[in-house]
CSV table of C-alpha atoms and ligand atoms in Angstrom, one decimal:
chain,number,residue,atom,x,y,z
A,14,MET,CA,-17.5,11.6,13.2
A,15,ALA,CA,-13.9,10.9,12.5
A,16,CYS,CA,-12.5,7.4,12.8
A,17,ARG,CA,-9.0,6.7,14.1
A,18,GLU,CA,-7.4,3.4,13.2
A,19,THR,CA,-4.2,2.1,14.7
A,20,VAL,CA,-2.4,-0.2,12.3
A,21,ARG,CA,-1.1,-3.2,14.2
A,22,SER,CA,2.2,-4.4,12.9
A,23,ALA,CA,4.8,-7.0,13.6
A,24,GLY,CA,8.0,-5.5,14.7
A,25,VAL,CA,7.8,-2.1,13.0
A,26,PRO,CA,6.6,1.0,14.7
A,27,ASN,CA,2.8,1.4,14.5
A,28,THR,CA,1.5,4.0,12.0
A,29,GLU,CA,-1.7,5.8,12.4
A,30,HIS,CA,-4.1,7.1,9.8
A,31,THR,CA,-7.1,9.2,10.4
A,32,PHE,CA,-10.1,9.0,8.1
A,33,SER,CA,-12.6,11.8,7.5
A,34,ALA,CA,-16.3,11.3,8.5
A,35,GLU,CA,-17.2,11.3,4.8
A,36,ASN,CA,-14.6,8.7,4.0
A,37,VAL,CA,-15.8,6.5,6.8
A,38,GLN,CA,-19.4,6.8,5.6
A,39,THR,CA,-18.5,6.2,2.0
A,40,TYR,CA,-16.5,3.1,2.9
A,41,CYS,CA,-18.7,1.6,5.5
A,42,CYS,CA,-21.9,2.2,3.6
A,43,TYR,CA,-20.6,0.9,0.3
A,44,ASP,CA,-23.2,-1.0,-1.7
A,45,PRO,CA,-21.6,-2.6,-4.8
A,46,GLU,CA,-24.7,-2.3,-6.9
A,47,ARG,CA,-25.8,1.2,-5.9
A,48,ASP,CA,-22.2,2.5,-5.9
A,49,PHE,CA,-21.1,0.9,-9.1
A,50,ARG,CA,-21.4,4.1,-11.2
A,51,ARG,CA,-19.6,6.1,-8.5
A,52,CYS,CA,-16.8,3.6,-8.4
A,53,LEU,CA,-16.6,3.4,-12.2
A,54,ARG,CA,-16.2,7.2,-12.5
A,55,GLU,CA,-12.8,7.1,-11.0
A,56,HIS,CA,-11.6,5.0,-14.0
A,57,ARG,CA,-13.0,7.1,-16.8
A,58,ASN,CA,-10.3,7.8,-19.3
A,59,ALA,CA,-7.8,6.0,-17.1
A,60,VAL,CA,-4.4,5.3,-18.7
A,61,PRO,CA,-2.2,2.6,-17.3
A,62,ALA,CA,1.1,3.6,-15.7
A,63,ARG,CA,4.2,2.3,-17.3
A,64,TRP,CA,7.2,0.3,-16.1
A,65,THR,CA,9.7,1.3,-18.6
A,66,ARG,CA,12.9,-0.3,-19.9
A,67,ALA,CA,14.9,2.7,-18.6
A,68,GLU,CA,13.5,2.1,-15.1
A,69,ALA,CA,14.3,-1.6,-15.3
A,70,GLU,CA,17.8,-0.7,-16.3
A,71,LEU,CA,18.3,0.9,-12.9
A,72,ILE,CA,17.9,-2.4,-11.2
A,73,ARG,CA,20.8,-3.2,-8.9
A,74,ILE,CA,21.0,-5.8,-6.1
A,75,THR,CA,22.1,-4.0,-2.9
A,76,ASP,CA,22.2,-4.6,0.9
A,77,GLU,CA,18.8,-3.0,1.2
A,78,ASN,CA,17.0,-5.4,-1.2
A,79,ALA,CA,19.0,-8.7,-1.2
A,80,ALA,CA,17.2,-11.3,0.9
A,81,PRO,CA,19.4,-13.3,3.4
A,82,VAL,CA,20.6,-16.6,1.9
A,83,ILE,CA,18.3,-19.5,2.8
A,84,ARG,CA,20.0,-22.5,4.2
A,85,GLY,CA,18.7,-25.9,5.2
A,86,PRO,CA,17.5,-27.8,7.0
A,87,LEU,CA,14.1,-26.4,6.1
A,88,PRO,CA,11.1,-26.7,8.4
A,89,GLN,CA,8.5,-28.7,6.4
A,90,THR,CA,5.3,-26.9,5.9
A,91,SER,CA,3.8,-30.3,5.2
A,92,GLU,CA,5.1,-33.9,5.0
A,93,LEU,CA,2.7,-34.8,2.3
A,94,VAL,CA,2.7,-31.9,-0.2
A,95,GLY,CA,5.1,-29.4,-1.6
A,96,VAL,CA,3.8,-25.8,-1.5
A,97,TRP,CA,4.5,-22.7,-3.5
A,98,ASP,CA,2.3,-19.6,-4.0
A,99,SER,CA,0.4,-19.0,-0.7
A,100,TRP,CA,-1.8,-16.4,1.0
A,101,PRO,CA,-3.7,-16.1,4.2
A,102,ILE,CA,-7.5,-15.8,4.4
A,103,ILE,CA,-8.2,-12.1,4.6
A,104,THR,CA,-11.2,-10.1,5.8
A,105,ARG,CA,-13.1,-7.8,3.5
A,106,ASP,CA,-10.7,-5.0,4.1
A,107,ALA,CA,-7.7,-7.3,3.3
A,108,SER,CA,-6.5,-7.7,6.9
A,109,VAL,CA,-5.3,-11.1,7.9
A,110,ALA,CA,-8.3,-12.9,9.3
A,111,VAL,CA,-8.0,-14.2,12.9
A,112,LEU,CA,-10.9,-16.6,13.3
A,113,ASP,CA,-12.7,-17.9,16.4
A,114,PHE,CA,-10.4,-20.0,18.6
A,115,GLY,CA,-7.5,-17.9,17.2
A,116,TRP,CA,-7.1,-19.8,14.0
A,117,ARG,CA,-5.3,-18.3,11.1
A,118,VAL,CA,-5.7,-20.0,7.7
A,119,LEU,CA,-3.0,-20.3,5.0
A,120,ILE,CA,-4.0,-21.4,1.5
A,121,ALA,CA,-1.3,-22.6,-0.9
A,122,LEU,CA,-0.8,-24.2,-4.3
A,123,THR,CA,0.2,-27.8,-3.6
A,124,SER,CA,1.3,-31.0,-5.3
A,125,PRO,CA,2.2,-34.3,-3.8
A,126,LYS,CA,5.8,-34.6,-2.7
A,127,THR,CA,6.3,-37.4,-5.2
A,128,VAL,CA,5.7,-35.0,-8.1
A,129,LEU,CA,8.8,-33.4,-9.7
A,130,PRO,CA,9.1,-29.7,-8.9
A,131,GLY,CA,8.9,-28.8,-12.6
A,132,ALA,CA,5.7,-30.8,-13.1
A,133,ARG,CA,3.9,-29.2,-10.3
A,134,HIS,CA,2.3,-26.3,-12.2
A,135,SER,CA,0.4,-28.9,-14.4
A,136,ILE,CA,-1.4,-30.5,-11.5
A,137,ALA,CA,-1.6,-27.7,-8.9
A,138,LYS,CA,-4.4,-27.8,-6.4
A,139,TRP,CA,-5.4,-25.5,-3.5
A,140,GLY,CA,-4.5,-27.0,-0.1
A,141,TYR,CA,-5.0,-25.3,3.3
A,142,PHE,CA,-3.2,-25.1,6.6
A,143,ILE,CA,-4.3,-23.8,10.0
A,144,SER,CA,-2.3,-22.4,12.9
A,145,LYS,CA,-2.8,-20.5,16.1
A,146,ASP,CA,0.6,-19.0,16.3
A,147,GLY,CA,1.0,-18.1,12.6
A,148,VAL,CA,4.2,-20.3,12.4
A,149,SER,CA,3.4,-23.9,12.9
A,150,TRP,CA,1.0,-24.9,10.2
A,151,GLU,CA,-1.1,-28.1,10.1
A,152,TYR,CA,-2.0,-29.3,6.7
A,153,GLN,CA,-5.8,-29.9,6.3
A,154,GLY,CA,-6.0,-31.3,2.7
A,155,ASP,CA,-7.6,-29.8,-0.4
A,156,VAL,CA,-9.8,-26.8,-0.3
A,157,PHE,CA,-12.1,-27.8,-3.1
A,158,ARG,CA,-13.9,-31.1,-3.4
A,159,GLU,CA,-12.6,-33.6,-6.0
A,160,GLY,CA,-13.9,-32.8,-9.5
A,161,GLU,CA,-15.7,-29.5,-8.6
A,162,ALA,CA,-13.1,-26.8,-9.3
A,163,LEU,CA,-12.9,-25.5,-12.8
A,164,GLY,CA,-9.8,-25.9,-15.0
A,165,ALA,CA,-7.4,-28.7,-15.4
A,166,ARG,CA,-5.5,-27.2,-12.4
A,167,GLN,CA,-6.1,-24.3,-10.1
A,168,TRP,CA,-3.5,-21.6,-9.9
A,169,ALA,CA,-3.1,-18.6,-7.5
A,170,GLY,CA,-5.8,-16.3,-6.2
A,171,SER,CA,-7.1,-15.0,-3.0
A,172,THR,CA,-9.6,-15.9,-0.3
A,173,MET,CA,-11.8,-13.4,1.7
A,174,VAL,CA,-14.1,-14.2,4.6
A,175,ASP,CA,-17.0,-11.7,5.0
A,176,ASP,CA,-18.8,-10.6,8.1
A,177,GLU,CA,-21.4,-13.3,7.8
A,178,GLY,CA,-18.8,-16.1,7.8
A,179,ARG,CA,-19.0,-16.9,4.1
A,180,VAL,CA,-15.7,-17.5,2.5
A,181,HIS,CA,-15.1,-16.3,-1.1
A,182,PHE,CA,-12.5,-18.0,-3.2
A,183,PHE,CA,-11.2,-16.3,-6.3
A,184,TYR,CA,-8.9,-18.5,-8.3
A,185,THR,CA,-7.2,-19.1,-11.7
A,186,ALA,CA,-8.8,-22.0,-13.7
A,187,SER,CA,-5.9,-23.0,-15.8
A,188,GLY,CA,-6.6,-25.2,-18.8
A,189,ARG,CA,-9.8,-27.2,-19.1
A,190,ALA,CA,-10.7,-30.3,-17.2
A,191,GLY,CA,-10.1,-33.3,-19.3
A,192,SER,CA,-8.0,-31.5,-21.9
A,193,PRO,CA,-5.0,-33.3,-23.2
A,194,CYS,CA,-2.6,-30.5,-22.2
A,195,HIS,CA,-0.5,-31.4,-19.2
A,196,ALA,CA,1.9,-28.5,-19.2
A,197,CYS,CA,2.2,-24.8,-20.1
A,198,ASP,CA,5.0,-25.4,-22.6
A,199,THR,CA,2.9,-23.7,-25.3
A,200,PRO,CA,0.5,-20.9,-25.0
A,201,ALA,CA,-2.3,-23.1,-26.3
A,202,CYS,CA,-1.9,-25.4,-23.3
A,203,CYS,CA,-2.2,-22.6,-20.9
A,204,GLU,CA,-5.6,-21.0,-21.2
A,205,GLN,CA,-6.4,-19.1,-18.0
A,206,ARG,CA,-9.8,-17.8,-16.7
A,207,ILE,CA,-10.7,-16.3,-13.4
A,208,ALA,CA,-13.1,-18.4,-11.4
A,209,TYR,CA,-15.1,-18.1,-8.2
A,210,THR,CA,-16.9,-20.2,-5.6
A,211,SER,CA,-17.9,-19.5,-2.0
A,212,ALA,CA,-18.5,-21.7,1.1
A,213,GLU,CA,-19.6,-21.6,4.7
A,214,LEU,CA,-16.7,-21.3,7.1
A,215,VAL,CA,-17.1,-23.8,10.0
A,216,VAL,CA,-14.7,-23.1,12.8
A,217,ASP,CA,-14.4,-25.0,16.1
A,218,ALA,CA,-11.7,-25.9,18.6
A,219,ALA,CA,-10.6,-28.7,16.4
A,220,GLY,CA,-10.0,-26.6,13.3
A,221,VAL,CA,-11.5,-25.0,10.2
A,222,ARG,CA,-13.6,-26.5,7.5
A,223,PHE,CA,-15.4,-25.3,4.3
A,224,GLU,CA,-19.0,-26.5,3.7
A,225,ASP,CA,-21.9,-25.8,1.5
A,226,PHE,CA,-19.9,-24.7,-1.6
A,227,SER,CA,-21.7,-22.7,-4.2
A,228,GLU,CA,-21.3,-23.8,-7.8
A,229,HIS,CA,-17.9,-22.9,-9.3
A,230,GLN,CA,-18.2,-20.2,-12.0
A,231,ILE,CA,-16.0,-18.4,-14.5
A,232,ILE,CA,-16.2,-14.7,-13.6
A,233,LEU,CA,-13.6,-13.1,-15.8
A,234,GLU,CA,-12.1,-13.8,-19.2
A,235,PRO,CA,-9.8,-11.6,-21.3
A,236,ASP,CA,-11.7,-9.4,-23.7
A,237,GLY,CA,-9.0,-8.8,-26.3
A,238,VAL,CA,-9.5,-5.0,-26.0
A,239,LEU,CA,-8.0,-4.4,-22.5
A,240,TYR,CA,-6.5,-7.8,-21.9
A,241,GLN,CA,-4.8,-10.2,-24.3
A,242,THR,CA,-6.7,-13.3,-25.3
A,243,LEU,CA,-5.0,-16.7,-25.8
A,244,GLU,CA,-5.6,-16.3,-29.6
A,245,GLN,CA,-3.8,-12.9,-29.6
A,246,ALA,CA,-1.0,-14.4,-27.5
A,247,GLU,CA,-0.5,-17.2,-30.0
A,248,VAL,CA,0.3,-14.8,-32.9
A,249,CYS,CA,3.8,-14.4,-31.4
A,250,GLY,CA,4.1,-17.3,-29.0
A,251,GLY,CA,7.0,-17.0,-26.6
A,252,ILE,CA,6.7,-17.0,-22.8
A,253,VAL,CA,3.3,-18.1,-21.6
A,254,TYR,CA,0.7,-15.4,-21.4
A,255,ALA,CA,-1.3,-14.4,-18.4
A,256,PHE,CA,-4.9,-13.9,-17.2
A,257,ARG,CA,-4.6,-15.0,-13.7
A,258,ASP,CA,-3.9,-14.5,-9.9
A,259,PRO,CA,-7.0,-12.6,-8.9
A,260,GLN,CA,-6.5,-10.7,-5.6
A,261,TRP,CA,-9.5,-9.4,-3.7
A,262,TRP,CA,-9.0,-5.7,-2.6
A,263,LYS,CA,-11.2,-3.0,-1.2
A,264,ASP,CA,-10.0,0.6,-1.6
A,265,PRO,CA,-10.0,2.3,1.9
A,266,ALA,CA,-10.6,5.7,0.3
A,267,THR,CA,-13.8,4.8,-1.5
A,268,GLY,CA,-15.0,1.4,-0.3
A,269,CYS,CA,-15.1,0.2,-3.9
A,270,GLU,CA,-14.3,-3.5,-4.3
A,271,TYR,CA,-11.9,-4.9,-6.9
A,272,LEU,CA,-10.0,-7.8,-8.2
A,273,ILE,CA,-6.4,-7.1,-9.1
A,274,PHE,CA,-4.9,-9.6,-11.5
A,275,GLU,CA,-2.0,-10.4,-13.8
A,276,GLY,CA,-2.7,-10.0,-17.5
A,277,ASN,CA,-1.0,-9.0,-20.8
A,278,VAL,CA,-1.6,-6.0,-23.0
A,279,ALA,CA,-4.3,-6.8,-25.5
A,280,GLY,CA,-3.6,-7.4,-29.2
A,281,PRO,CA,-0.9,-9.3,-31.0
A,282,CYS,CA,2.7,-8.4,-30.3
A,283,THR,CA,3.1,-7.4,-33.9
A,284,ASP,CA,1.2,-4.2,-33.1
A,285,ILE,CA,4.0,-3.1,-30.7
A,286,ASP,CA,7.1,-1.0,-31.5
A,287,CYS,CA,9.6,-0.8,-28.7
A,288,GLY,CA,11.6,2.0,-30.3
A,289,PRO,CA,15.0,2.3,-31.9
A,290,GLY,CA,17.8,0.2,-30.7
A,291,VAL,CA,15.6,-2.3,-28.9
A,292,PRO,CA,15.7,-5.9,-30.1
A,293,ILE,CA,12.5,-6.7,-32.1
A,294,GLU,CA,11.7,-9.7,-29.8
A,295,ALA,CA,11.2,-7.2,-26.9
A,296,ARG,CA,7.7,-6.6,-28.2
A,297,MET,CA,6.7,-10.1,-27.1
A,298,TYR,CA,7.0,-8.9,-23.5
A,299,THR,CA,3.7,-7.3,-22.5
A,300,GLY,CA,2.9,-7.9,-18.8
A,301,ASN,CA,0.3,-5.8,-17.2
A,302,ILE,CA,-1.5,-5.5,-13.9
A,303,GLY,CA,-5.2,-5.7,-14.4
A,304,LEU,CA,-8.2,-4.4,-12.5
A,305,ALA,CA,-11.9,-5.4,-12.4
A,306,LEU,CA,-14.7,-3.6,-10.4
A,307,ARG,CA,-17.5,-5.4,-8.6
A,308,GLU,CA,-20.8,-4.7,-10.4
A,309,ASN,CA,-23.5,-5.7,-7.9
A,310,ASN,CA,-24.2,-7.7,-4.8
A,311,SER,CA,-23.3,-11.1,-6.3
A,312,PHE,CA,-19.6,-11.9,-6.4
A,313,THR,CA,-19.8,-13.2,-9.9
A,314,ASP,CA,-20.3,-10.0,-12.0
A,315,TRP,CA,-17.2,-7.9,-12.6
A,316,ARG,CA,-16.4,-5.1,-15.0
A,317,LEU,CA,-12.9,-5.1,-16.6
A,318,LEU,CA,-11.2,-1.8,-16.3
A,319,PRO,CA,-8.0,-0.4,-17.9
A,320,ALA,CA,-4.9,-1.9,-16.4
A,321,LEU,CA,-3.2,-0.2,-13.5
A,322,LEU,CA,0.3,-0.7,-14.9
A,323,GLU,CA,1.9,-2.0,-18.1
A,324,ALA,CA,5.4,-3.4,-18.6
A,325,THR,CA,5.3,-3.4,-22.4
A,326,CYS,CA,8.8,-4.1,-23.9
A,327,THR,CA,10.1,-4.6,-20.3
A,328,ASN,CA,8.7,-7.7,-18.8
A,329,GLN,CA,6.2,-10.4,-19.8
A,330,GLN,CA,5.0,-11.4,-16.3
A,331,THR,CA,3.8,-9.2,-13.5
A,332,GLU,CA,2.5,-12.0,-11.3
A,333,ARG,CA,0.3,-12.1,-8.2
A,334,PRO,CA,-0.2,-8.3,-8.1
A,335,HIS,CA,-1.5,-6.7,-4.9
A,336,ILE,CA,-1.9,-3.3,-3.2
A,337,VAL,CA,-1.1,-2.3,0.3
A,338,VAL,CA,-2.2,1.1,1.4
A,339,ARG,CA,0.3,2.8,3.8
A,340,GLU,CA,-0.1,6.3,5.2
A,341,GLY,CA,-2.8,6.9,2.6
A,342,ARG,CA,-0.5,5.9,-0.3
A,343,TYR,CA,-1.0,3.0,-2.7
A,344,TYR,CA,1.9,0.5,-2.8
A,345,LEU,CA,1.3,-1.8,-5.8
A,346,PHE,CA,3.4,-4.9,-5.7
A,347,THR,CA,4.1,-7.7,-8.1
A,348,ILE,CA,6.6,-10.6,-8.6
A,349,SER,CA,8.6,-11.4,-11.6
A,350,HIS,CA,11.3,-13.7,-12.9
A,351,LEU,CA,14.7,-13.1,-14.4
A,352,PHE,CA,13.7,-15.1,-17.5
A,353,THR,CA,10.6,-13.0,-18.2
A,354,TYR,CA,12.6,-9.7,-18.7
A,355,ALA,CA,12.7,-8.5,-22.3
A,356,PRO,CA,16.0,-8.9,-24.2
A,357,GLY,CA,18.6,-6.1,-24.6
A,358,LEU,CA,18.3,-4.5,-21.1
A,359,VAL,CA,21.6,-3.1,-19.9
A,360,PRO,CA,23.3,-4.2,-17.7
A,361,GLY,CA,20.9,-7.2,-17.9
A,362,PRO,CA,17.6,-8.6,-16.7
A,363,GLY,CA,16.4,-8.0,-13.2
A,364,PRO,CA,16.4,-10.9,-10.7
A,365,ASP,CA,13.6,-13.2,-9.5
A,366,GLY,CA,12.2,-10.7,-7.1
A,367,LEU,CA,9.4,-8.6,-5.6
A,368,TYR,CA,8.8,-5.3,-7.4
A,369,GLY,CA,6.7,-2.3,-6.3
A,370,PHE,CA,5.3,1.1,-7.4
A,371,VAL,CA,3.8,3.9,-5.3
A,372,SER,CA,1.0,6.4,-6.1
A,373,ASP,CA,-1.1,8.8,-4.0
A,374,SER,CA,-4.3,7.4,-5.3
A,375,LEU,CA,-5.5,4.2,-7.0
A,376,ARG,CA,-5.4,5.9,-10.4
A,377,GLY,CA,-2.5,8.2,-9.7
A,378,GLU,CA,1.0,8.2,-11.2
A,379,TYR,CA,2.8,5.1,-10.0
A,380,VAL,CA,6.5,5.6,-9.5
A,381,PRO,CA,8.8,2.6,-9.2
A,382,LEU,CA,10.0,2.0,-5.7
A,383,ASN,CA,13.7,2.4,-5.3
A,384,GLN,CA,13.7,4.0,-8.8
A,385,SER,CA,13.8,0.7,-10.6
A,386,GLY,CA,10.9,-1.1,-8.9
A,387,LEU,CA,13.1,-3.7,-7.2
A,388,VAL,CA,12.1,-4.3,-3.6
A,389,ILE,CA,13.3,-7.8,-2.7
A,390,ALA,CA,15.8,-9.8,-4.7
A,391,ASN,CA,17.1,-13.3,-4.3
A,392,PRO,CA,20.8,-12.9,-3.3
A,393,PRO,CA,23.3,-13.3,-6.1
A,394,GLN,CA,24.8,-16.3,-4.4
A,395,ASN,CA,21.4,-18.1,-4.5
A,396,GLN,CA,19.5,-16.5,-7.4
A,397,PHE,CA,16.5,-18.9,-7.3
A,398,GLN,CA,16.1,-19.6,-3.6
A,399,ALA,CA,12.6,-18.1,-3.2
A,400,TYR,CA,9.7,-16.8,-5.1
A,401,SER,CA,6.1,-15.5,-4.9
A,402,TRP,CA,6.5,-12.8,-2.4
A,403,LEU,CA,3.3,-11.4,-0.9
A,404,VAL,CA,3.3,-8.2,1.1
A,405,LEU,CA,1.0,-8.1,4.1
A,406,PRO,CA,-0.5,-4.9,5.5
A,407,ASP,CA,2.3,-4.5,8.1
A,408,PHE,CA,4.9,-4.9,5.3
A,409,THR,CA,6.0,-8.3,6.4
A,410,VAL,CA,6.6,-10.4,3.2
A,411,THR,CA,6.0,-14.1,2.8
A,412,SER,CA,7.3,-16.4,0.0
A,413,PHE,CA,8.2,-20.0,-0.6
A,414,VAL,CA,11.5,-21.8,-0.9
A,415,ASP,CA,12.1,-22.4,-4.6
A,416,PHE,CA,15.4,-23.9,-6.1
A,417,TYR,CA,17.6,-23.0,-3.1
A,418,ASN,CA,20.0,-25.9,-3.3
A,419,LEU,CA,21.1,-26.1,-7.0
A,420,GLY,CA,24.7,-27.0,-6.1
A,421,GLY,CA,26.0,-25.3,-9.2
A,422,ILE,CA,23.5,-26.8,-11.7
A,423,PRO,CA,22.0,-24.1,-13.9
A,424,VAL,CA,18.3,-23.7,-13.1
A,425,THR,CA,17.5,-24.1,-16.8
A,426,MET,CA,19.1,-27.7,-16.6
A,427,ILE,CA,17.4,-28.8,-13.4
A,428,ASP,CA,14.4,-30.5,-15.2
A,429,ALA,CA,16.9,-32.8,-17.0
A,430,MET,CA,18.5,-34.0,-13.8
A,431,PRO,CA,17.8,-37.3,-12.0
A,432,ALA,CA,14.7,-37.1,-9.8
A,433,ALA,CA,16.7,-37.2,-6.6
A,434,VAL,CA,18.7,-34.2,-7.6
A,435,GLN,CA,15.6,-32.2,-8.5
A,436,PHE,CA,13.9,-33.0,-5.2
A,437,ASN,CA,17.0,-32.1,-3.3
A,438,ALA,CA,17.3,-28.8,-5.1
A,439,TRP,CA,13.7,-27.6,-4.5
A,440,GLY,CA,12.3,-26.4,-1.2
A,441,GLY,CA,8.5,-26.5,-1.6
A,442,VAL,CA,8.0,-25.0,1.9
A,443,GLU,CA,7.2,-21.6,3.2
A,444,ALA,CA,10.3,-19.3,3.3
A,445,PRO,CA,11.4,-17.1,6.1
A,446,THR,CA,9.1,-14.1,6.3
A,447,LEU,CA,10.9,-10.8,5.8
A,448,GLN,CA,10.2,-7.4,7.3
A,449,LEU,CA,10.3,-4.5,4.9
A,450,GLU,CA,10.5,-0.9,6.0
A,451,LEU,CA,9.8,2.3,4.1
A,452,THR,CA,12.8,4.6,4.3
A,453,SER,CA,10.9,7.4,2.4
A,454,ARG,CA,7.8,7.6,0.4
A,455,SER,CA,9.3,5.6,-2.4
A,456,THR,CA,12.3,3.7,-1.0
A,457,THR,CA,12.4,0.5,1.0
A,458,ARG,CA,14.8,-1.8,2.7
A,459,ILE,CA,14.6,-5.3,4.3
A,460,ILE,CA,15.2,-4.8,8.0
A,461,ARG,CA,14.7,-8.3,9.4
A,462,GLU,CA,14.3,-12.0,8.6
A,463,LEU,CA,11.6,-13.6,10.7
A,464,GLU,CA,10.5,-17.2,11.1
A,465,PHE,CA,9.9,-19.6,8.2
A,466,GLY,CA,6.2,-19.3,7.2
A,467,LEU,CA,5.2,-16.6,9.7
A,468,ILE,CA,1.9,-15.0,8.9
A,469,THR,CA,1.4,-12.0,11.2
A,470,THR,CA,-2.0,-10.7,12.3
A,471,ALA,CA,-1.5,-7.7,10.1
A,472,GLN,CA,-4.4,-5.3,9.8
A,473,THR,CA,-5.0,-2.9,7.0
A,474,GLU,CA,-5.1,0.9,7.2
A,475,SER,CA,-8.9,1.3,6.6
A,476,PRO,CA,-11.9,2.8,8.3
A,477,GLN,CA,-13.3,0.5,11.0
A,478,CYS,CA,-17.0,0.0,10.5
A,479,ILE,CA,-17.5,-0.5,14.2
A,480,LEU,CA,-21.3,-0.8,14.2
A,481,GLN,CA,-22.8,-4.1,13.2
A,482,ARG,CA,-24.4,-3.8,9.8
A,483,ASP,CA,-28.0,-4.0,11.1
A,484,GLU,CA,-27.4,-1.6,13.9
A,485,THR,CA,-25.7,0.7,11.3
A,486,ARG,CA,-28.8,0.6,9.2
A,487,ARG,CA,-31.1,1.3,12.1
A,488,SER,CA,-29.0,4.2,13.4
A,489,GLY,CA,-29.5,5.8,10.0
A,490,PHE,CA,-25.7,6.1,9.6
A,491,CYS,CA,-25.8,5.0,6.0
A,492,ASP,CA,-29.0,6.9,5.1
A,493,ASN,CA,-27.4,10.3,5.8
A,494,ARG,CA,-24.7,9.9,3.2
A,495,PRO,CA,-24.0,13.1,1.3
A,496,SER,CA,-25.9,12.9,-2.0
A,497,THR,CA,-22.7,13.3,-4.0
A,498,ILE,CA,-21.6,10.0,-2.6
A,499,CYS,CA,-24.9,8.2,-2.9
B,501,LIG,C1,3.7,-17.7,-9.6
B,501,LIG,C2,2.8,-18.4,-10.5
B,501,LIG,C3,1.5,-17.8,-10.5
B,501,LIG,C4,0.6,-18.9,-11.0
B,501,LIG,C5,1.3,-20.1,-10.3
B,501,LIG,C6,1.2,-21.4,-11.1
B,501,LIG,O1,4.6,-18.5,-8.9
B,501,LIG,O2,3.4,-18.4,-11.8
B,501,LIG,O3,1.4,-16.6,-11.4
B,501,LIG,O4,-0.7,-18.7,-10.5
B,501,LIG,O5,2.6,-19.7,-10.1
B,501,LIG,O6,1.8,-22.4,-10.5
């Protein structure tokens, strides 16, 4: 039984991908507990791919990767809160979820509009928005009930709704509730742990609500062997370290379920030698893209695996990493800032932008897209206009409007300006969605600017498990799996 899936996309030609009978069965009959060893096997002796300084030195801003300049007036995503990192609720296969009554849900980091843009990271909360057209978003308030979420603040993550209507929230618990730290100015104030809760999704004509929350739990912490701990980060200090931004992801080839996250290479930076001619401080730049495998039927037990990619000596932050599978290939995306590039790169650091890498399999050899990795850059005329790009399965890309109206003030000085100047400079709204296109296996270009805040109904390229689960069981579909798979 082969399964043909048409990928629905917004504005780009549909692509089709055919899955073998074995692939469909492996994927649809995946059982996290029983298949744990099978999934783990793929990562035995895995070595992270590398994003090298030589590749980063190939970064150039071109017509293909420069985003159009964002100009006001900006449509307000909310009158009450500013928004930055955001993501739609996705289904288990990471397609955009379209709920009953046609609701789409967008979750975002939020802070009240009265809070200065630079202070927002210290008090971030998850808020949510609903829409039927994917463009006009209605703010619904906080996702989590007051006092229940872990951390002093909640940073980025992802949200998946399963077939039974339970919503799973994976988030970054940053700091500790009640701790005296109010900012991430020093590594010590910026402890990050990955947390989880779930809730029942209640959908009706009036909107979407989350009820019956499970207890919030920490599900992943850095181990100091694969991922850097806070203590190890403190040996060298420098730019804030990372163990954050968990992204739910199911591999269409194997069915195995993962969290992809942002980390740093384990150990103190004093263990690192970036090679001759490279400034010694470059060793403080150790961003990596982490991976954890689901261990059993609960959503709280995960096994840390070797990183997918390391940017040692190149960049300290590989934020909000995520994978989109296209034509069977694995496109690994991340976002990064100009200020997080290691020193000494020629001709200079890369821009605030979206970066990507492609491989033929999850553990294959990741090659930087467009040779350098750069996929979308802020335009040179407006270097900080947007950030936090997220690629949806149809290669539309969302982001938020950042410091788009600096009026000549250096971004490093903006925090020292009068409040009115700061508010005027920052967007805090969803940015225009961009449409990316693959021009070859490993090259991309921006082909279109779409509406502010558009979330398409993008569906992933993955086997469709058409039969309901009970029916599937009764039909024996999953019992006949080849023994090599079971
Ligand atoms: C990216 C980011 C995320 C983090 C959040 C904190 O914009 O740095 O990595 O979760 O912002 O506000």
